[in-house]
């Protein structure tokens, strides 16, 4: 049975900026973007930490290591939730964590970290060289790591091979995908990775639309861990979302 995860307070979509330049070897722009988050004591930060503990750091033995975050519509909070989850996970594990921006038309995840150009080496010795280090054990991979030269996702076998390359370099891979009503990329990626988390916009996403998004993922055989209610700023009965 899927578990529902709700953010009980509003999660801001912008990442705080601090004056710290970050550790050596870390991209300075990205370091500034995340410097103030490590000690985040906000309710939203605590809720994200609970999600990390229950999904990735569980001791049940079936914790996923590759997870797709996706919303429903074009403008959704999956990028923000993915970024915050990645930061929290990296702060609570010794393993390397890689965020992957798989939103091909709107790379918001990269923009959140102030990254607008990813390294493109002709003959990289490892896939890690094509990623940007944004903290000690937190990295960001652009969409080019997964896509073909034409900017589309490759065949399922090629995509599985590239994800295997990432998994050899990183302990956890968190992928931000476009909304289910915008593209079929999220269900496609969800078939290959361990699981998916659906991000629903409070006071925006209609219940019927959210239910259809869940049905789309279920029909593709995606293991849906649960839903995250993003930008919740007023009390909504939990029973409404438990029915999804």
Short mmCIF file of C-alpha atoms in Angstrom, two decimals:
data_model
loop_
_atom_site.label_atom_id
_atom_site.label_comp_id
_atom_site.label_asym_id
_atom_site.label_seq_id
_atom_site.Cartn_x
_atom_site.Cartn_y
_atom_site.Cartn_z
CA UNK A 1 0.00 0.00 0.00
CA UNK A 2 1.29 3.45 -0.86
CA UNK A 3 2.24 5.76 1.98
CA UNK A 4 1.16 9.38 1.81
CA UNK A 5 3.61 12.08 2.76
CA UNK A 6 2.26 15.59 3.24
CA UNK A 7 4.18 18.78 3.84
CA UNK A 8 2.06 20.35 6.56
CA UNK A 9 3.44 23.87 6.06
CA UNK A 10 4.16 25.97 3.02
CA UNK A 11 7.40 25.11 1.23
CA UNK A 12 8.98 28.09 -0.46
CA UNK A 13 10.06 27.49 -4.04
CA UNK A 14 13.14 29.65 -3.75
CA UNK A 15 16.35 28.45 -2.11
CA UNK A 16 17.91 30.75 0.48
CA UNK A 17 21.19 32.47 -0.38
CA UNK A 18 24.03 32.82 2.13
CA UNK A 19 27.49 34.40 1.97
CA UNK A 20 29.49 31.21 2.46
CA UNK A 21 31.54 30.22 -0.56
CA UNK A 22 31.29 26.53 0.34
CA UNK A 23 34.00 23.87 0.51
CA UNK A 24 36.82 23.62 -2.00
CA UNK A 25 35.85 21.97 -5.28
CA UNK A 26 32.19 22.85 -4.90
CA UNK A 27 30.51 25.04 -7.50
CA UNK A 28 30.45 28.50 -5.80
CA UNK A 29 27.08 29.56 -7.24
CA UNK A 30 25.40 26.36 -6.09
CA UNK A 31 27.18 26.52 -2.74
CA UNK A 32 25.67 29.94 -2.07
CA UNK A 33 22.25 28.62 -3.04
CA UNK A 34 22.28 25.81 -0.48
CA UNK A 35 24.48 27.17 2.31
CA UNK A 36 21.61 28.30 4.50
CA UNK A 37 19.65 25.07 4.29
CA UNK A 38 21.83 22.63 6.22
CA UNK A 39 20.56 24.00 9.53
CA UNK A 40 16.99 24.62 8.36
CA UNK A 41 14.78 24.34 11.44
CA UNK A 42 11.52 25.32 9.73
CA UNK A 43 8.47 23.12 9.79
CA UNK A 44 8.88 22.46 6.07
CA UNK A 45 12.47 21.40 6.64
CA UNK A 46 11.40 19.02 9.39
CA UNK A 47 8.72 17.52 7.17
CA UNK A 48 11.25 16.96 4.39
CA UNK A 49 13.56 15.29 6.90
CA UNK A 50 10.73 12.97 7.94
CA UNK A 51 10.18 12.08 4.29
CA UNK A 52 13.91 11.33 3.87
CA UNK A 53 13.97 9.16 6.97
CA UNK A 54 10.84 7.20 6.04
CA UNK A 55 11.68 6.73 2.36
CA UNK A 56 15.47 6.58 1.99
CA UNK A 57 16.86 5.89 5.45
CA UNK A 58 14.37 3.26 6.56
CA UNK A 59 15.76 0.11 8.14
CA UNK A 60 13.21 -2.20 6.54
CA UNK A 61 15.67 -3.23 3.83
CA UNK A 62 13.59 -2.11 0.84
CA UNK A 63 14.62 1.55 0.70
CA UNK A 64 14.77 2.92 -2.87
CA UNK A 65 17.98 4.40 -4.26
CA UNK A 66 16.56 5.80 -7.51
CA UNK A 67 13.38 7.89 -7.20
CA UNK A 68 11.51 10.09 -9.67
CA UNK A 69 9.77 13.23 -8.38
CA UNK A 70 6.99 14.48 -10.63
CA UNK A 71 4.05 16.79 -10.46
CA UNK A 72 0.78 16.83 -12.33
CA UNK A 73 0.75 19.97 -14.44
CA UNK A 74 3.38 22.13 -16.12
CA UNK A 75 4.05 24.42 -13.17
CA UNK A 76 4.46 22.20 -10.14
CA UNK A 77 6.64 22.01 -7.06
CA UNK A 78 8.44 18.78 -7.87
CA UNK A 79 11.69 20.62 -8.53
CA UNK A 80 11.59 22.36 -5.16
CA UNK A 81 10.65 19.17 -3.30
CA UNK A 82 13.33 17.19 -5.16
CA UNK A 83 15.98 19.82 -4.35
CA UNK A 84 15.05 20.00 -0.68
CA UNK A 85 14.90 16.24 -0.36
CA UNK A 86 18.32 15.90 -1.97
CA UNK A 87 19.85 18.45 0.38
CA UNK A 88 18.32 16.80 3.44
CA UNK A 89 19.35 13.32 2.32
CA UNK A 90 22.93 14.45 1.63
CA UNK A 91 23.11 16.01 5.10
CA UNK A 92 22.02 12.75 6.73
CA UNK A 93 24.04 10.13 4.85
CA UNK A 94 27.68 9.46 4.04
CA UNK A 95 26.75 8.34 0.53
CA UNK A 96 26.97 10.51 -2.57
CA UNK A 97 23.64 11.96 -3.70
CA UNK A 98 22.93 13.03 -7.28
CA UNK A 99 20.00 15.20 -8.37
CA UNK A 100 19.09 14.74 -12.03
CA UNK A 101 17.24 17.43 -13.96
CA UNK A 102 15.09 15.42 -16.36
CA UNK A 103 12.64 18.23 -17.14
CA UNK A 104 13.83 18.65 -20.72
CA UNK A 105 11.77 21.71 -21.65
CA UNK A 106 11.92 23.56 -18.34
CA UNK A 107 15.07 22.71 -16.33
CA UNK A 108 13.85 24.34 -13.13
CA UNK A 109 15.89 22.10 -10.85
CA UNK A 110 19.12 23.43 -12.35
CA UNK A 111 17.82 26.99 -12.14
CA UNK A 112 17.07 26.58 -8.44
CA UNK A 113 20.77 26.01 -7.86
CA UNK A 114 21.81 28.82 -10.18
CA UNK A 115 23.27 26.40 -12.72
CA UNK A 116 22.56 27.35 -16.33
CA UNK A 117 25.40 25.53 -18.11
CA UNK A 118 26.48 21.97 -17.36
CA UNK A 119 29.91 20.52 -18.18
CA UNK A 120 29.97 18.79 -21.57
CA UNK A 121 33.24 16.96 -22.01
CA UNK A 122 34.10 15.25 -25.30
CA UNK A 123 35.62 12.20 -23.65
CA UNK A 124 34.76 12.14 -19.93
CA UNK A 125 36.41 9.37 -17.94
CA UNK A 126 33.32 9.03 -15.75
CA UNK A 127 29.75 10.25 -15.71
CA UNK A 128 30.53 12.18 -12.54
CA UNK A 129 32.70 14.56 -14.57
CA UNK A 130 29.54 15.64 -16.40
CA UNK A 131 27.88 16.65 -13.12
CA UNK A 132 28.29 19.74 -10.95
CA UNK A 133 29.25 19.35 -7.29
CA UNK A 134 27.06 21.58 -5.17
CA UNK A 135 28.04 20.30 -1.70
CA UNK A 136 30.41 17.76 -0.17
CA UNK A 137 28.30 14.79 -1.19
CA UNK A 138 25.59 16.44 -3.29
CA UNK A 139 25.79 16.66 -7.09
CA UNK A 140 23.60 17.91 -9.92
CA UNK A 141 23.32 16.27 -13.34
CA UNK A 142 21.76 18.09 -16.26
CA UNK A 143 19.29 16.52 -18.68
CA UNK A 144 22.11 15.83 -21.16
CA UNK A 145 23.24 12.95 -18.94
CA UNK A 146 20.07 11.06 -19.81
CA UNK A 147 19.06 12.41 -23.22
CA UNK A 148 20.08 11.81 -26.81
CA UNK A 149 21.80 14.52 -28.93
CA UNK A 150 18.33 15.51 -30.20
CA UNK A 151 17.22 16.26 -26.63
CA UNK A 152 14.86 13.33 -26.09
CA UNK A 153 15.01 10.34 -23.79
CA UNK A 154 16.69 7.30 -25.40
CA UNK A 155 15.36 3.76 -25.57
CA UNK A 156 14.53 2.04 -22.32
CA UNK A 157 17.66 -0.13 -22.54
CA UNK A 158 19.95 2.85 -23.13
CA UNK A 159 18.26 4.80 -20.37
CA UNK A 160 18.68 1.87 -17.99
CA UNK A 161 22.38 1.72 -18.91
CA UNK A 162 22.90 5.42 -18.15
CA UNK A 163 21.14 5.12 -14.82
CA UNK A 164 23.36 2.15 -14.00
CA UNK A 165 26.37 4.37 -14.73
CA UNK A 166 25.02 6.98 -12.33
CA UNK A 167 24.32 4.36 -9.70
CA UNK A 168 27.95 3.21 -9.82
CA UNK A 169 29.04 6.76 -8.99
CA UNK A 170 26.31 7.80 -6.55
CA UNK A 171 24.52 6.09 -3.71
CA UNK A 172 21.22 7.89 -4.30
CA UNK A 173 19.72 9.33 -7.49
CA UNK A 174 16.77 11.74 -7.27
CA UNK A 175 15.24 12.65 -10.62
CA UNK A 176 13.02 15.67 -11.27
CA UNK A 177 10.61 14.91 -14.14
CA UNK A 178 7.91 17.01 -15.84
CA UNK A 179 4.27 16.76 -14.85
CA UNK A 180 2.29 13.74 -15.94
CA UNK A 181 -0.17 15.85 -17.96
CA UNK A 182 2.68 17.58 -19.80
CA UNK A 183 4.85 14.65 -20.84
CA UNK A 184 5.07 10.89 -20.66
CA UNK A 185 8.65 11.10 -19.38
CA UNK A 186 7.76 10.61 -15.71
CA UNK A 187 5.91 7.29 -16.24
CA UNK A 188 8.68 6.18 -18.63
CA UNK A 189 11.42 6.95 -16.10
CA UNK A 190 9.34 5.49 -13.31
CA UNK A 191 9.37 2.08 -15.00
CA UNK A 192 13.16 1.95 -14.76
CA UNK A 193 13.91 3.44 -11.34
CA UNK A 194 12.95 2.04 -7.96
CA UNK A 195 9.96 4.26 -7.26
CA UNK A 196 8.23 7.62 -7.74
CA UNK A 197 6.79 10.37 -5.55
CA UNK A 198 3.90 12.48 -6.82
CA UNK A 199 3.90 16.19 -5.90
CA UNK A 200 0.50 17.87 -5.69
CA UNK A 201 0.01 21.63 -5.53
CA UNK A 202 -2.24 22.73 -2.67
CA UNK A 203 -5.16 24.95 -3.68
CA UNK A 204 -4.28 24.39 -7.33
CA UNK A 205 -4.28 20.78 -8.44
CA UNK A 206 -7.81 19.41 -8.73
CA UNK A 207 -8.55 16.15 -7.01
CA UNK A 208 -9.72 14.51 -10.25
CA UNK A 209 -6.57 15.62 -12.08
CA UNK A 210 -4.38 14.29 -9.28
CA UNK A 211 -6.26 10.98 -9.33
CA UNK A 212 -5.68 10.69 -13.09
CA UNK A 213 -1.98 11.36 -12.56
CA UNK A 214 -1.83 8.51 -10.07
CA UNK A 215 -3.69 6.25 -12.47
CA UNK A 216 -1.20 7.11 -15.22
CA UNK A 217 1.72 6.08 -13.03
CA UNK A 218 -0.09 2.94 -11.85
CA UNK A 219 -0.89 1.95 -15.45
CA UNK A 220 2.81 2.23 -16.34
CA UNK A 221 3.69 -0.12 -13.52
CA UNK A 222 5.42 2.58 -11.49
CA UNK A 223 5.91 1.93 -7.79
CA UNK A 224 4.33 5.02 -6.27
CA UNK A 225 5.56 5.63 -2.73
CA UNK A 226 3.04 8.35 -1.99
CA UNK A 227 2.15 12.00 -2.49
CA UNK A 228 3.62 15.25 -1.22
CA UNK A 229 1.29 18.20 -0.78
CA UNK A 230 3.29 21.27 -1.82
CA UNK A 231 2.61 24.88 -0.79
CA UNK A 232 0.01 23.90 1.76
CA UNK A 233 -0.85 27.03 3.72
CA UNK A 234 -4.25 26.14 5.19
CA UNK A 235 -5.69 23.04 6.85
CA UNK A 236 -7.03 20.43 4.46
CA UNK A 237 -8.49 17.18 5.75
CA UNK A 238 -5.90 14.46 5.25
CA UNK A 239 -8.69 12.04 4.31
CA UNK A 240 -9.10 13.86 0.99
CA UNK A 241 -5.59 12.93 -0.11
CA UNK A 242 -5.66 9.49 1.43
CA UNK A 243 -8.20 8.55 -1.23
CA UNK A 244 -5.80 9.18 -4.11
#
